[in-house]
mmCIF file of C-alpha atoms and ligand atoms in Angstrom:
data_model
loop_
_atom_site.group_PDB
_atom_site.id
_atom_site.type_symbol
_atom_site.label_atom_id
_atom_site.label_comp_id
_atom_site.label_asym_id
_atom_site.label_seq_id
_atom_site.Cartn_x
_atom_site.Cartn_y
_atom_site.Cartn_z
ATOM 1 C CA UNK A 190 -91.399 22.736 136.382
ATOM 2 C CA UNK A 191 -89.891 21.654 133.052
ATOM 3 C CA UNK A 192 -92.835 23.274 131.248
ATOM 4 C CA UNK A 193 -92.746 22.311 127.567
ATOM 5 C CA UNK A 194 -89.340 20.846 127.733
ATOM 6 C CA UNK A 195 -88.266 17.210 128.067
ATOM 7 C CA UNK A 196 -85.339 17.891 130.339
ATOM 8 C CA UNK A 197 -84.036 20.638 132.649
ATOM 9 C CA UNK A 198 -80.825 20.967 130.595
ATOM 10 C CA UNK A 199 -82.915 21.671 127.556
ATOM 11 C CA UNK A 200 -85.117 24.151 129.472
ATOM 12 C CA UNK A 201 -82.024 25.927 130.895
ATOM 13 C CA UNK A 202 -80.348 26.196 127.554
ATOM 14 C CA UNK A 203 -83.421 27.784 126.064
ATOM 15 C CA UNK A 204 -83.982 30.070 128.984
ATOM 16 C CA UNK A 205 -80.738 31.991 128.408
ATOM 17 C CA UNK A 206 -82.153 35.146 126.773
ATOM 18 C CA UNK A 207 -84.113 35.522 130.041
ATOM 19 C CA UNK A 208 -81.403 34.454 132.527
ATOM 20 C CA UNK A 209 -78.959 36.862 130.888
ATOM 21 C CA UNK A 210 -81.482 39.629 131.096
ATOM 22 C CA UNK A 211 -81.904 39.101 134.865
ATOM 23 C CA UNK A 212 -78.131 38.939 135.303
ATOM 24 C CA UNK A 213 -77.914 42.462 133.881
ATOM 25 C CA UNK A 214 -81.136 43.867 135.335
ATOM 26 C CA UNK A 215 -80.588 47.152 137.192
ATOM 27 C CA UNK A 216 -76.812 46.938 136.610
ATOM 28 C CA UNK A 217 -76.359 48.772 133.316
ATOM 29 C CA UNK A 218 -77.595 52.419 133.471
ATOM 30 C CA UNK A 219 -76.739 55.338 131.189
ATOM 31 C CA UNK A 220 -73.579 53.691 129.888
ATOM 32 C CA UNK A 221 -72.463 52.898 133.434
ATOM 33 C CA UNK A 222 -72.086 49.576 135.228
ATOM 34 C CA UNK A 223 -73.466 49.512 138.773
ATOM 35 C CA UNK A 224 -72.509 46.428 140.813
ATOM 36 C CA UNK A 225 -73.760 47.053 144.280
ATOM 37 C CA UNK A 226 -71.724 44.209 145.671
ATOM 38 C CA UNK A 227 -68.391 45.607 144.393
ATOM 39 C CA UNK A 228 -68.639 49.313 144.517
ATOM 40 C CA UNK A 229 -66.980 49.834 147.905
ATOM 41 C CA UNK A 230 -64.187 47.590 146.893
ATOM 42 C CA UNK A 231 -63.346 48.894 143.391
ATOM 43 C CA UNK A 232 -60.469 51.109 144.636
ATOM 44 C CA UNK A 233 -58.768 48.222 146.440
ATOM 45 C CA UNK A 234 -59.161 45.958 143.392
ATOM 46 C CA UNK A 235 -57.729 48.632 141.078
ATOM 47 C CA UNK A 236 -54.603 48.733 143.297
ATOM 48 C CA UNK A 237 -54.092 45.006 143.438
ATOM 49 C CA UNK A 238 -51.037 43.376 141.913
ATOM 50 C CA UNK A 239 -52.894 40.438 140.312
ATOM 51 C CA UNK A 240 -56.306 38.976 139.829
ATOM 52 C CA UNK A 241 -56.388 35.217 140.499
ATOM 53 C CA UNK A 242 -59.437 33.325 139.187
ATOM 54 C CA UNK A 243 -60.289 30.168 141.060
ATOM 55 C CA UNK A 244 -63.003 27.604 140.290
ATOM 56 C CA UNK A 245 -63.814 24.034 139.174
ATOM 57 C CA UNK A 246 -65.424 22.599 136.029
ATOM 58 C CA UNK A 247 -67.701 24.880 134.069
ATOM 59 C CA UNK A 248 -67.084 27.761 136.567
ATOM 60 C CA UNK A 249 -63.345 27.540 135.903
ATOM 61 C CA UNK A 250 -64.089 27.667 132.142
ATOM 62 C CA UNK A 251 -66.293 30.786 132.617
ATOM 63 C CA UNK A 252 -63.432 32.474 134.375
ATOM 64 C CA UNK A 253 -61.036 31.468 131.552
ATOM 65 C CA UNK A 254 -63.475 33.166 129.122
ATOM 66 C CA UNK A 255 -63.366 36.279 131.239
ATOM 67 C CA UNK A 256 -59.577 36.401 131.484
ATOM 68 C CA UNK A 257 -58.808 38.211 128.227
ATOM 69 C CA UNK A 258 -61.290 41.031 128.758
ATOM 70 C CA UNK A 259 -60.402 41.411 132.467
ATOM 71 C CA UNK A 260 -56.738 41.871 131.405
ATOM 72 C CA UNK A 261 -57.696 44.182 128.587
ATOM 73 C CA UNK A 262 -60.114 46.478 130.538
ATOM 74 C CA UNK A 263 -58.223 46.590 133.779
ATOM 75 C CA UNK A 264 -54.530 46.150 132.813
ATOM 76 C CA UNK A 265 -54.138 43.953 135.848
ATOM 77 C CA UNK A 266 -52.312 40.612 135.262
ATOM 78 C CA UNK A 267 -54.730 37.685 135.581
ATOM 79 C CA UNK A 268 -53.762 34.062 136.507
ATOM 80 C CA UNK A 269 -55.979 30.998 136.525
ATOM 81 C CA UNK A 270 -56.179 28.305 139.204
ATOM 82 C CA UNK A 271 -58.272 25.104 139.242
ATOM 83 C CA UNK A 272 -59.203 25.091 142.984
ATOM 84 C CA UNK A 273 -57.856 21.520 143.656
ATOM 85 C CA UNK A 274 -54.544 22.261 141.938
ATOM 86 C CA UNK A 275 -54.032 25.473 143.933
ATOM 87 C CA UNK A 276 -54.495 23.401 147.074
ATOM 88 C CA UNK A 277 -52.317 20.507 145.909
ATOM 89 C CA UNK A 278 -49.451 22.954 145.235
ATOM 90 C CA UNK A 279 -50.143 25.327 148.073
ATOM 91 C CA UNK A 280 -49.498 27.841 145.321
ATOM 92 C CA UNK A 281 -48.545 31.432 146.358
ATOM 93 C CA UNK A 282 -51.377 33.861 147.140
ATOM 94 C CA UNK A 283 -50.535 37.246 148.537
ATOM 95 C CA UNK A 284 -52.185 40.119 150.482
ATOM 96 C CA UNK A 285 -51.786 42.204 147.274
ATOM 97 C CA UNK A 286 -53.903 39.694 145.250
ATOM 98 C CA UNK A 287 -57.605 39.901 144.354
ATOM 99 C CA UNK A 288 -58.777 36.250 144.398
ATOM 100 C CA UNK A 289 -61.991 35.842 142.421
ATOM 101 C CA UNK A 290 -63.945 32.653 143.238
ATOM 102 C CA UNK A 291 -66.452 31.431 140.626
ATOM 103 C CA UNK A 292 -69.071 28.877 141.620
ATOM 104 C CA UNK A 293 -72.649 28.309 140.518
ATOM 105 C CA UNK A 294 -73.631 26.559 143.728
ATOM 106 C CA UNK A 295 -71.250 28.386 146.044
ATOM 107 C CA UNK A 296 -70.812 25.055 147.916
ATOM 108 C CA UNK A 297 -68.096 23.252 145.899
ATOM 109 C CA UNK A 298 -65.723 21.794 148.510
ATOM 110 C CA UNK A 299 -62.457 22.439 146.587
ATOM 111 C CA UNK A 300 -63.468 26.042 145.820
ATOM 112 C CA UNK A 301 -64.349 26.675 149.448
ATOM 113 C CA UNK A 302 -61.139 25.124 150.708
ATOM 114 C CA UNK A 303 -59.182 27.361 148.261
ATOM 115 C CA UNK A 304 -61.231 30.293 149.716
ATOM 116 C CA UNK A 305 -60.176 29.500 153.211
ATOM 117 C CA UNK A 306 -56.584 29.295 151.972
ATOM 118 C CA UNK A 307 -56.733 32.642 150.192
ATOM 119 C CA UNK A 308 -58.424 34.228 153.270
ATOM 120 C CA UNK A 309 -55.610 32.952 155.473
ATOM 121 C CA UNK A 310 -53.038 34.477 153.066
ATOM 122 C CA UNK A 311 -54.759 37.810 153.264
ATOM 123 C CA UNK A 312 -56.042 38.244 149.722
ATOM 124 C CA UNK A 313 -59.102 40.280 148.938
ATOM 125 C CA UNK A 314 -61.658 37.511 148.182
ATOM 126 C CA UNK A 315 -64.450 38.161 145.626
ATOM 127 C CA UNK A 316 -67.295 35.724 144.849
ATOM 128 C CA UNK A 317 -69.143 35.225 141.562
ATOM 129 C CA UNK A 318 -72.051 32.914 142.435
ATOM 130 C CA UNK A 319 -75.550 32.013 141.557
ATOM 131 C CA UNK A 320 -76.651 31.191 145.133
ATOM 132 C CA UNK A 321 -77.545 33.894 147.592
ATOM 133 C CA UNK A 322 -76.774 32.743 151.116
ATOM 134 C CA UNK A 323 -74.276 30.111 149.963
ATOM 135 C CA UNK A 324 -71.083 29.480 151.936
ATOM 136 C CA UNK A 325 -69.073 31.193 149.083
ATOM 137 C CA UNK A 326 -71.278 34.252 149.194
ATOM 138 C CA UNK A 327 -71.073 34.534 152.978
ATOM 139 C CA UNK A 328 -67.324 33.963 153.301
ATOM 140 C CA UNK A 329 -66.092 36.196 150.518
ATOM 141 C CA UNK A 330 -65.418 39.815 151.339
ATOM 142 C CA UNK A 331 -67.677 40.980 148.449
ATOM 143 C CA UNK A 332 -69.037 39.733 145.165
ATOM 144 C CA UNK A 333 -71.645 39.558 142.548
ATOM 145 C CA UNK A 334 -74.752 37.329 142.510
ATOM 146 C CA UNK A 335 -75.277 36.281 138.903
ATOM 147 C CA UNK A 336 -79.042 36.003 139.315
ATOM 148 C CA UNK A 337 -79.462 33.352 136.660
ATOM 149 C CA UNK A 338 -82.243 31.584 138.536
ATOM 150 C CA UNK A 339 -82.083 28.082 139.898
ATOM 151 C CA UNK A 340 -80.102 25.646 137.803
ATOM 152 C CA UNK A 341 -81.166 22.023 138.079
ATOM 153 C CA UNK A 342 -79.455 20.126 135.244
ATOM 154 C CA UNK A 343 -76.144 18.705 136.487
ATOM 155 C CA UNK A 344 -74.404 20.057 133.405
ATOM 156 C CA UNK A 345 -74.145 23.819 133.914
ATOM 157 C CA UNK A 346 -75.481 25.875 130.918
ATOM 158 C CA UNK A 347 -77.298 29.128 131.765
ATOM 159 C CA UNK A 348 -75.009 29.756 134.784
ATOM 160 C CA UNK A 349 -71.924 29.658 132.519
ATOM 161 C CA UNK A 350 -73.225 32.402 130.266
ATOM 162 C CA UNK A 351 -74.400 34.496 133.201
ATOM 163 C CA UNK A 352 -71.051 34.062 134.901
ATOM 164 C CA UNK A 353 -69.295 35.440 131.819
ATOM 165 C CA UNK A 354 -71.624 38.420 131.708
ATOM 166 C CA UNK A 355 -71.192 39.059 135.428
ATOM 167 C CA UNK A 356 -67.452 39.032 134.980
ATOM 168 C CA UNK A 357 -67.729 41.324 131.960
ATOM 169 C CA UNK A 358 -69.611 43.833 134.134
ATOM 170 C CA UNK A 359 -66.994 43.412 136.855
ATOM 171 C CA UNK A 360 -64.198 44.134 134.374
ATOM 172 C CA UNK A 361 -66.060 47.186 133.059
ATOM 173 C CA UNK A 362 -66.622 48.433 136.721
ATOM 174 C CA UNK A 363 -62.902 47.986 137.623
ATOM 175 C CA UNK A 364 -61.720 49.652 134.467
ATOM 176 C CA UNK A 365 -64.240 52.495 134.558
ATOM 177 C CA UNK A 366 -61.638 54.987 135.691
ATOM 178 C CA UNK A 367 -59.547 54.555 132.585
ATOM 179 C CA UNK A 368 -59.855 57.227 129.854
ATOM 180 C CA UNK A 369 -58.031 55.269 127.138
ATOM 181 C CA UNK A 370 -60.584 52.432 127.132
ATOM 182 C CA UNK A 371 -63.653 54.615 127.293
ATOM 183 C CA UNK A 372 -64.847 53.919 123.706
ATOM 184 C CA UNK A 373 -64.180 50.215 124.055
ATOM 185 C CA UNK A 374 -66.222 50.070 127.247
ATOM 186 C CA UNK A 375 -69.116 51.732 125.643
ATOM 187 C CA UNK A 376 -68.994 49.294 122.789
ATOM 188 C CA UNK A 377 -69.036 46.345 125.202
ATOM 189 C CA UNK A 378 -71.936 47.883 127.231
ATOM 190 C CA UNK A 379 -73.984 48.254 124.117
ATOM 191 C CA UNK A 380 -72.985 44.714 123.159
ATOM 192 C CA UNK A 381 -74.236 43.462 126.549
ATOM 193 C CA UNK A 382 -77.571 45.226 126.033
ATOM 194 C CA UNK A 383 -78.209 43.504 122.774
ATOM 195 C CA UNK A 384 -76.854 40.120 123.881
ATOM 196 C CA UNK A 385 -80.180 38.506 124.909
ATOM 197 C CA UNK A 386 -81.654 39.061 121.364
ATOM 198 C CA UNK A 387 -78.532 37.534 119.718
ATOM 199 C CA UNK A 388 -78.861 34.596 122.102
ATOM 200 C CA UNK A 389 -82.438 34.102 120.918
ATOM 201 C CA UNK A 390 -81.227 34.134 117.443
ATOM 202 C CA UNK A 391 -78.498 31.544 117.904
ATOM 203 C CA UNK A 392 -80.999 29.259 119.702
ATOM 204 C CA UNK A 393 -82.729 28.953 116.349
ATOM 205 C CA UNK A 394 -79.888 26.538 115.407
ATOM 206 C CA UNK A 395 -81.563 23.846 117.613
ATOM 207 C CA UNK A 396 -82.727 21.650 114.702
ATOM 208 C CA UNK A 397 -79.489 22.061 112.855
ATOM 209 C CA UNK A 398 -77.547 20.933 115.957
ATOM 210 C CA UNK A 399 -79.856 17.950 116.336
ATOM 211 C CA UNK A 400 -78.981 16.999 112.792
ATOM 212 C CA UNK A 401 -75.278 17.505 113.402
ATOM 213 C CA UNK A 402 -75.599 15.340 116.589
ATOM 214 C CA UNK A 403 -77.133 12.525 114.568
ATOM 215 C CA UNK A 404 -74.073 12.527 112.305
ATOM 216 C CA UNK A 405 -71.744 12.249 115.312
ATOM 217 C CA UNK A 406 -73.678 9.695 117.345
ATOM 218 C CA UNK A 407 -71.256 6.808 116.764
ATOM 219 C CA UNK A 408 -68.057 8.824 116.957
ATOM 220 C CA UNK A 409 -65.550 7.760 119.598
ATOM 221 C CA UNK A 410 -64.162 11.264 120.068
ATOM 222 C CA UNK A 411 -64.629 14.853 119.237
ATOM 223 C CA UNK A 412 -61.999 17.537 119.277
ATOM 224 C CA UNK A 413 -62.797 21.246 119.696
ATOM 225 C CA UNK A 414 -60.138 23.831 118.684
ATOM 226 C CA UNK A 415 -60.361 27.419 119.875
ATOM 227 C CA UNK A 416 -58.046 30.272 120.731
ATOM 228 C CA UNK A 417 -58.065 33.847 122.204
ATOM 229 C CA UNK A 418 -61.566 34.757 123.474
ATOM 230 C CA UNK A 419 -62.796 31.274 122.485
ATOM 231 C CA UNK A 420 -60.279 28.961 124.035
ATOM 232 C CA UNK A 421 -62.654 28.675 126.899
ATOM 233 C CA UNK A 422 -65.494 27.869 124.529
ATOM 234 C CA UNK A 423 -63.383 24.912 123.214
ATOM 235 C CA UNK A 424 -62.907 23.585 126.750
ATOM 236 C CA UNK A 425 -66.476 24.131 127.844
ATOM 237 C CA UNK A 426 -67.930 22.696 124.655
ATOM 238 C CA UNK A 427 -65.847 19.597 125.078
ATOM 239 C CA UNK A 428 -66.717 19.337 128.855
ATOM 240 C CA UNK A 429 -70.457 19.397 127.931
ATOM 241 C CA UNK A 430 -69.989 16.600 125.399
ATOM 242 C CA UNK A 431 -68.025 14.359 127.726
ATOM 243 C CA UNK A 432 -70.066 14.939 130.941
ATOM 244 C CA UNK A 433 -73.574 14.410 129.416
ATOM 245 C CA UNK A 434 -73.136 12.631 126.093
ATOM 246 C CA UNK A 435 -70.461 10.338 127.671
ATOM 247 C CA UNK A 436 -68.281 10.762 124.570
ATOM 248 C CA UNK A 437 -64.551 11.460 124.737
ATOM 249 C CA UNK A 438 -64.015 15.064 123.846
ATOM 250 C CA UNK A 439 -61.073 17.510 124.308
ATOM 251 C CA UNK A 440 -60.973 21.236 123.915
ATOM 252 C CA UNK A 441 -57.650 22.463 122.743
ATOM 253 C CA UNK A 442 -55.743 25.662 122.018
ATOM 254 C CA UNK A 443 -55.491 25.895 118.289
ATOM 255 C CA UNK A 444 -52.080 27.531 118.642
ATOM 256 C CA UNK A 445 -50.859 24.236 120.154
ATOM 257 C CA UNK A 446 -52.213 22.065 117.312
ATOM 258 C CA UNK A 447 -48.847 21.592 115.638
ATOM 259 C CA UNK A 448 -47.230 20.569 118.898
ATOM 260 C CA UNK A 449 -49.027 17.298 119.255
ATOM 261 C CA UNK A 450 -52.779 17.186 118.458
ATOM 262 C CA UNK A 451 -52.186 17.218 114.683
ATOM 263 C CA UNK A 452 -50.943 13.608 114.936
ATOM 264 C CA UNK A 453 -54.548 12.589 115.751
ATOM 265 C CA UNK A 454 -56.045 14.074 112.577
ATOM 266 C CA UNK A 455 -57.479 11.616 110.013
ATOM 267 C CA UNK A 456 -60.709 11.438 107.913
ATOM 268 C CA UNK A 457 -62.703 9.914 110.725
ATOM 269 C CA UNK A 458 -62.088 12.102 113.832
ATOM 270 C CA UNK A 459 -64.637 14.889 113.893
ATOM 271 C CA UNK A 460 -63.049 18.315 114.776
ATOM 272 C CA UNK A 461 -64.952 21.452 115.575
ATOM 273 C CA UNK A 462 -62.926 24.604 114.846
ATOM 274 C CA UNK A 463 -64.111 27.886 116.283
ATOM 275 C CA UNK A 464 -63.364 30.648 113.739
ATOM 276 C CA UNK A 465 -65.659 33.458 114.358
ATOM 277 C CA UNK A 466 -64.523 37.023 113.552
ATOM 278 C CA UNK A 467 -61.971 38.476 115.922
ATOM 279 C CA UNK A 468 -58.264 39.384 116.000
ATOM 280 C CA UNK A 469 -57.399 35.631 115.670
ATOM 281 C CA UNK A 470 -59.563 35.007 112.551
ATOM 282 C CA UNK A 471 -56.695 34.779 110.057
ATOM 283 C CA UNK A 472 -54.715 32.481 112.310
ATOM 284 C CA UNK A 473 -57.800 30.178 112.580
ATOM 285 C CA UNK A 474 -58.156 30.238 108.704
ATOM 286 C CA UNK A 475 -54.639 28.890 108.447
ATOM 287 C CA UNK A 476 -55.456 26.216 111.086
ATOM 288 C CA UNK A 477 -58.382 25.122 108.987
ATOM 289 C CA UNK A 478 -56.209 24.975 105.871
ATOM 290 C CA UNK A 479 -53.643 22.738 107.674
ATOM 291 C CA UNK A 480 -56.430 20.436 108.944
ATOM 292 C CA UNK A 481 -57.983 20.208 105.461
ATOM 293 C CA UNK A 482 -54.646 19.294 103.955
ATOM 294 C CA UNK A 483 -54.579 16.391 106.333
ATOM 295 C CA UNK A 484 -58.094 15.337 105.325
ATOM 296 C CA UNK A 485 -59.554 16.373 108.693
ATOM 297 C CA UNK A 486 -63.302 15.993 109.160
ATOM 298 C CA UNK A 487 -64.155 19.573 109.986
ATOM 299 C CA UNK A 488 -67.080 21.371 111.506
ATOM 300 C CA UNK A 489 -66.300 25.059 111.408
ATOM 301 C CA UNK A 490 -68.135 27.534 113.687
ATOM 302 C CA UNK A 491 -67.940 30.834 111.860
ATOM 303 C CA UNK A 492 -69.709 34.262 111.712
ATOM 304 C CA UNK A 493 -72.747 34.469 109.528
ATOM 305 C CA UNK A 494 -71.817 34.918 105.857
ATOM 306 C CA UNK A 495 -68.229 33.751 106.385
ATOM 307 C CA UNK A 496 -68.683 30.083 105.357
ATOM 308 C CA UNK A 497 -67.213 30.482 101.893
ATOM 309 C CA UNK A 498 -64.286 32.575 103.099
ATOM 310 C CA UNK A 499 -63.427 29.983 105.755
ATOM 311 C CA UNK A 500 -63.583 26.814 103.657
ATOM 312 C CA UNK A 501 -64.307 27.030 99.943
ATOM 313 C CA UNK A 502 -63.799 23.416 98.780
ATOM 314 C CA UNK A 503 -67.085 22.115 100.133
ATOM 315 C CA UNK A 504 -65.604 19.620 102.537
ATOM 316 C CA UNK A 505 -66.565 21.350 105.779
ATOM 317 C CA UNK A 506 -69.795 21.496 107.745
ATOM 318 C CA UNK A 507 -70.656 24.896 109.233
ATOM 319 C CA UNK A 508 -72.291 26.327 112.296
ATOM 320 C CA UNK A 509 -72.941 29.932 111.407
ATOM 321 C CA UNK A 510 -73.509 32.290 114.394
ATOM 322 C CA UNK A 511 -74.426 35.915 114.744
ATOM 323 C CA UNK A 512 -71.492 38.203 115.528
ATOM 324 C CA UNK A 513 -71.393 40.271 118.705
ATOM 325 C CA UNK A 514 -68.683 42.343 120.380
ATOM 326 C CA UNK A 515 -65.528 40.087 120.132
ATOM 327 C CA UNK A 516 -65.104 39.569 123.886
ATOM 328 C CA UNK A 517 -68.740 38.642 124.315
ATOM 329 C CA UNK A 518 -68.721 36.119 121.446
ATOM 330 C CA UNK A 519 -68.021 33.215 123.838
ATOM 331 C CA UNK A 520 -71.556 33.731 125.214
ATOM 332 C CA UNK A 521 -72.983 33.140 121.690
ATOM 333 C CA UNK A 522 -70.517 30.473 120.579
ATOM 334 C CA UNK A 523 -71.108 28.045 123.525
ATOM 335 C CA UNK A 524 -74.875 27.817 122.790
ATOM 336 C CA UNK A 525 -74.691 25.620 119.667
ATOM 337 C CA UNK A 526 -72.254 23.409 121.537
ATOM 338 C CA UNK A 527 -74.652 23.130 124.509
ATOM 339 C CA UNK A 528 -77.411 22.197 122.050
ATOM 340 C CA UNK A 529 -75.118 19.656 120.359
ATOM 341 C CA UNK A 530 -74.221 18.020 123.663
ATOM 342 C CA UNK A 531 -77.870 17.888 124.697
ATOM 343 C CA UNK A 532 -79.025 16.273 121.411
ATOM 344 C CA UNK A 533 -76.106 13.888 121.353
ATOM 345 C CA UNK A 534 -77.031 12.659 124.838
ATOM 346 C CA UNK A 535 -80.644 12.143 123.946
ATOM 347 C CA UNK A 536 -79.838 10.335 120.624
ATOM 348 C CA UNK A 537 -77.318 8.132 122.470
ATOM 349 C CA UNK A 538 -79.897 7.280 125.079
ATOM 350 C CA UNK A 539 -78.180 8.677 128.154
ATOM 351 C CA UNK A 540 -79.604 10.503 131.138
ATOM 352 C CA UNK A 541 -79.368 14.196 130.353
ATOM 353 C CA UNK A 542 -80.105 15.760 133.723
ATOM 354 C CA UNK A 543 -78.337 13.156 135.861
ATOM 355 C CA UNK A 544 -75.202 11.971 134.057
ATOM 356 C CA UNK A 545 -73.517 8.797 135.251
ATOM 357 C CA UNK A 546 -71.180 9.273 138.250
ATOM 358 C CA UNK A 547 -71.653 13.075 138.499
ATOM 359 C CA UNK A 548 -73.275 15.359 141.058
ATOM 360 C CA UNK A 549 -74.543 18.869 140.656
ATOM 361 C CA UNK A 550 -72.571 20.145 143.625
ATOM 362 C CA UNK A 551 -69.476 18.293 144.803
ATOM 363 C CA UNK A 552 -69.334 19.048 148.554
ATOM 364 C CA UNK A 553 -66.608 16.600 149.508
ATOM 365 C CA UNK A 554 -62.943 16.779 148.582
HETATM 366 C C1 UD1 B 815 -78.746 43.787 146.019
HETATM 367 C C2 UD1 B 815 -79.753 42.789 146.471
HETATM 368 C C3 UD1 B 815 -80.850 42.801 145.410
HETATM 369 C C4 UD1 B 815 -81.443 44.148 145.211
HETATM 370 C C5 UD1 B 815 -80.331 45.174 144.882
HETATM 371 C C6 UD1 B 815 -80.943 46.558 144.932
HETATM 372 C C7 UD1 B 815 -79.353 40.679 147.698
HETATM 373 C C8 UD1 B 815 -78.743 39.321 147.748
HETATM 374 N N1 UD1 B 815 -79.168 41.473 146.589
HETATM 375 O O1 UD1 B 815 -78.156 43.399 144.763
HETATM 376 O O2 UD1 B 815 -81.902 41.888 145.846
HETATM 377 O O3 UD1 B 815 -82.330 44.155 144.192
HETATM 378 O O4 UD1 B 815 -79.315 45.075 145.939
HETATM 379 O O5 UD1 B 815 -79.943 47.562 144.928
HETATM 380 O O6 UD1 B 815 -79.978 41.144 148.618
HETATM 381 N N2 UD1 B 815 -71.576 39.146 147.911
HETATM 382 C C9 UD1 B 815 -70.487 38.468 148.464
HETATM 383 N N3 UD1 B 815 -70.004 37.388 147.788
HETATM 384 C C10 UD1 B 815 -70.646 36.847 146.597
HETATM 385 C C11 UD1 B 815 -71.760 37.575 146.128
HETATM 386 C C12 UD1 B 815 -72.227 38.667 146.777
HETATM 387 O O7 UD1 B 815 -69.975 38.852 149.450
HETATM 388 O O8 UD1 B 815 -70.109 35.835 146.115
HETATM 389 C C13 UD1 B 815 -72.160 40.277 148.639
HETATM 390 C C14 UD1 B 815 -71.971 41.603 147.854
HETATM 391 O O9 UD1 B 815 -70.726 42.185 148.060
HETATM 392 C C15 UD1 B 815 -73.076 42.459 148.403
HETATM 393 C C16 UD1 B 815 -74.209 41.350 148.710
HETATM 394 O O10 UD1 B 815 -73.537 40.141 148.755
HETATM 395 O O11 UD1 B 815 -72.742 43.010 149.587
HETATM 396 C C17 UD1 B 815 -75.221 41.394 147.592
HETATM 397 O O12 UD1 B 815 -74.675 41.111 146.328
HETATM 398 P P1 UD1 B 815 -75.491 41.268 145.031
HETATM 399 O O13 UD1 B 815 -76.770 40.571 145.128
HETATM 400 O O14 UD1 B 815 -74.674 40.993 143.820
HETATM 401 O O15 UD1 B 815 -75.734 42.933 145.134
HETATM 402 P P2 UD1 B 815 -76.689 43.855 144.296
HETATM 403 O O16 UD1 B 815 -76.661 43.560 142.854
HETATM 404 O O17 UD1 B 815 -76.409 45.211 144.765
HETATM 405 C C1 BG6 B 816 -69.651 19.779 139.494
HETATM 406 C C2 BG6 B 816 -70.690 19.889 138.427
HETATM 407 O O1 BG6 B 816 -68.517 18.986 139.031
HETATM 408 O O2 BG6 B 816 -69.161 20.957 139.973
HETATM 409 C C3 BG6 B 816 -70.220 20.807 137.293
HETATM 410 O O3 BG6 B 816 -71.053 18.661 137.950
HETATM 411 C C4 BG6 B 816 -69.798 22.145 137.842
HETATM 412 O O4 BG6 B 816 -71.231 21.041 136.347
HETATM 413 C C5 BG6 B 816 -68.703 21.955 138.967
HETATM 414 O O5 BG6 B 816 -69.287 22.971 136.830
HETATM 415 C C6 BG6 B 816 -68.423 23.271 139.772
HETATM 416 O O6 BG6 B 816 -69.629 23.613 140.406
HETATM 417 P P1 BG6 B 816 -69.876 25.057 141.010
HETATM 418 O O7 BG6 B 816 -71.238 24.997 141.696
HETATM 419 O O8 BG6 B 816 -68.751 25.359 141.907
HETATM 420 O O9 BG6 B 816 -69.910 26.033 139.810
HETATM 421 NA NA1 NA B 817 -69.770 38.061 151.579
#
């Protein structure tokens, strides 16, 4: 079942041009988004007071990646909940809320308990899941199956990118009655259509990421700084590195750098800075300058052709990625980090598909 690949994680990373195609199949027609699972509920969602995203692990990170464009395209305030934390706090959920549950398996205990809680509180409950017939799919009022195909590697890869794309389509469908965002929606729809070919292009960085991994093999820690659309990319890239490569890694908001993390910077600690083109680009350029002035060991992820603009003094390494519509860039940017985590794991001699102490689906609290 692994075909020409050594591990399921590797197969699933390289499968993403295909899995993203199946996520979108039949759902983008003549510049319109058709989500059969949501269409009867769009009016209710448009009238809600708030969208609350709820999930665990990678699925939470996918929702975090969706947050900016859901806010932008719908105008509805979006809040984020890690499922266990919502339960610990018994945080407020109201009838006027749309609670969106994101789960690859649809069987994660914390997420399902949070679903029961939101149902009791009368919220409209929407599922985003890869598993038809799962408890999440059955118990939610409506939802979207991401159709990424079975994911076997414990570390989620292709489900993450398909979840983001499913939520982009959801945001487009909710916002489709808005005239002011019409041109923006069309640009995103055409971005979605071309996304699989850009994913194929970024996968060509495989050998380069293996080489980068070999330079990081003995590091004790790896920081990843992102912001805006790519804050989630930083968290998810770091999660991949810690869960499979068993290396300490933290994703951080670049805007918070001065408020603590800067104290960690020295010439040994590797730091990945995500600085692809979007409205935050100039802010990320100044973050890079501040890190360089503290002799930081930088690996900059930037848009193709931007390397010399981003760091001209020759002291950075680069990961150059193709540019897509800004809000879809997280789908591209996570892929080199998935490849990096994969190669780092193999080079460090750890089990890729079955990391120490982890389970694919955590069905107990
Ligand atoms: C559905 C069919 C698909 C078919 C297509 C043709 C299924 C599972 N899907 O896809 O095979 O090709 O019509 O038009 O038979 N749902 C939830 N919670 C979730 C996810 C989904 O309640 O977390 C519900 C949806 O609201 C919907 C149903 O499950 O009622 C199927 O969802 P989905 O597969 O996403 O719908 P379609 O894309 O229309
Ligand atoms: C587990 C997995 O912790 O559950 C993670 O090891 C996953 O990879 C998380 O992200 C949430 O799983 P699900 O199925 O709810 O998306
Ligand atoms: Na359902």
